[in-house]
Short mmCIF file of C-alpha atoms in Angstrom, two decimals:
data_model
loop_
_atom_site.label_atom_id
_atom_site.label_comp_id
_atom_site.label_asym_id
_atom_site.label_seq_id
_atom_site.Cartn_x
_atom_site.Cartn_y
_atom_site.Cartn_z
CA MET B 1338 -0.29 0.05 0.19
CA ILE B 1339 1.30 3.24 -0.69
CA SER B 1340 1.32 5.79 1.97
CA LEU B 1341 0.06 9.37 1.92
CA GLN B 1342 3.72 10.74 2.72
CA THR B 1343 4.26 8.95 -1.44
CA THR B 1344 1.05 10.44 -3.02
CA GLU B 1345 2.01 13.34 -1.99
CA LEU B 1346 5.50 13.11 -2.12
CA ALA B 1347 4.46 12.40 -6.17
CA ALA B 1348 2.16 15.29 -6.42
CA LEU B 1349 4.86 17.99 -5.63
CA GLN B 1350 7.18 19.83 -8.18
CA GLY B 1351 10.94 19.41 -7.73
CA ILE B 1352 11.64 23.21 -6.62
CA GLN B 1353 8.62 22.07 -3.65
CA ILE B 1354 10.15 18.72 -2.85
CA ILE B 1355 13.58 20.00 -2.27
CA PHE B 1356 12.23 23.56 -0.13
CA LYS B 1357 10.42 20.69 1.97
CA TYR B 1358 13.07 18.44 2.90
CA GLN B 1359 15.21 21.77 3.06
CA SER B 1360 12.09 22.88 5.84
CA GLN B 1361 12.09 19.56 7.85
CA LEU B 1362 15.94 19.17 7.90
CA SER B 1363 14.97 22.80 9.15
CA LEU B 1364 18.44 23.28 7.15
CA SER B 1365 20.21 26.59 5.60
CA ASP B 1366 21.08 27.26 2.07
CA THR B 1367 24.77 26.49 2.28
CA GLN B 1368 23.52 23.24 4.22
CA LEU B 1369 21.14 21.67 1.17
CA ALA B 1370 23.49 22.97 -1.01
CA CYS B 1371 26.06 20.04 0.52
CA GLU B 1372 23.12 17.93 1.07
CA LEU B 1373 22.15 18.06 -2.46
CA GLY B 1374 26.37 18.37 -3.98
CA ILE B 1375 25.41 21.53 -5.53
CA SER B 1376 26.54 25.49 -4.86
CA GLU B 1377 24.61 27.84 -2.74
CA HIS B 1378 24.11 30.11 -5.94
CA SER B 1379 21.93 27.23 -7.28
CA ILE B 1380 19.88 27.10 -4.06
CA LYS B 1381 19.43 31.23 -4.14
CA CYS B 1382 18.82 30.93 -7.76
CA TYR B 1383 15.91 28.85 -7.21
CA LYS B 1384 13.92 30.82 -4.88
CA LEU B 1385 14.35 33.91 -7.53
CA ASN B 1386 11.07 34.97 -8.88
CA THR B 1387 12.46 36.71 -11.99
CA LYS B 1388 13.39 35.66 -15.08
CA ASN B 1389 16.86 34.61 -14.17
CA LYS B 1390 15.00 31.91 -11.73
CA ARG B 1391 16.62 28.40 -12.31
CA TYR B 1392 15.28 25.19 -11.84
CA PRO B 1393 16.85 22.24 -10.58
CA SER B 1394 17.75 18.98 -12.85
CA GLU B 1395 16.14 15.62 -12.65
CA SER B 1396 18.55 14.03 -10.60
CA VAL B 1397 18.88 17.41 -7.55
CA VAL B 1398 14.82 16.20 -7.46
CA LYS B 1399 15.15 12.93 -6.76
CA LEU B 1400 18.40 13.10 -4.70
CA ALA B 1401 16.17 15.29 -2.57
CA LYS B 1402 12.99 13.22 -3.08
CA LEU B 1403 14.72 9.44 -1.65
CA LYS B 1404 16.77 11.98 1.25
CA LEU B 1405 13.09 13.52 2.66
CA LYS B 1406 12.13 9.80 2.24
CA LEU B 1407 14.50 8.14 4.02
CA TRP B 1408 13.92 10.71 6.37
CA GLU B 1409 10.51 10.51 6.59
CA GLN B 1410 11.22 6.69 8.23
CA GLY B 1411 13.81 7.52 10.00
CA ILE B 1412 17.11 6.62 8.36
CA LYS B 1413 20.14 8.66 8.93
CA ILE B 1414 22.40 8.55 6.06
CA SER B 1415 26.63 9.68 7.58
CA ASP B 1416 29.08 11.77 5.22
CA SER B 1417 31.40 8.72 5.65
CA ASP B 1418 29.36 5.92 4.30
#
């Protein structure tokens, strides 16, 4: 059976998944960038509401979605793995 969290996650857009992950873990922009392996500048560009707004790549969205699912299940991933 598909959990409610999984269906909610599937309904979110890529940018929303990234910011949900950030808010759930209370991460700063710098910490979020490190978690996803992208630059802090990219995170700031995702937040823009101008013609220069950037959108995350599919790989970044998939990584954020995977980490969010693992976090919701209580699984911790260490950086040393």
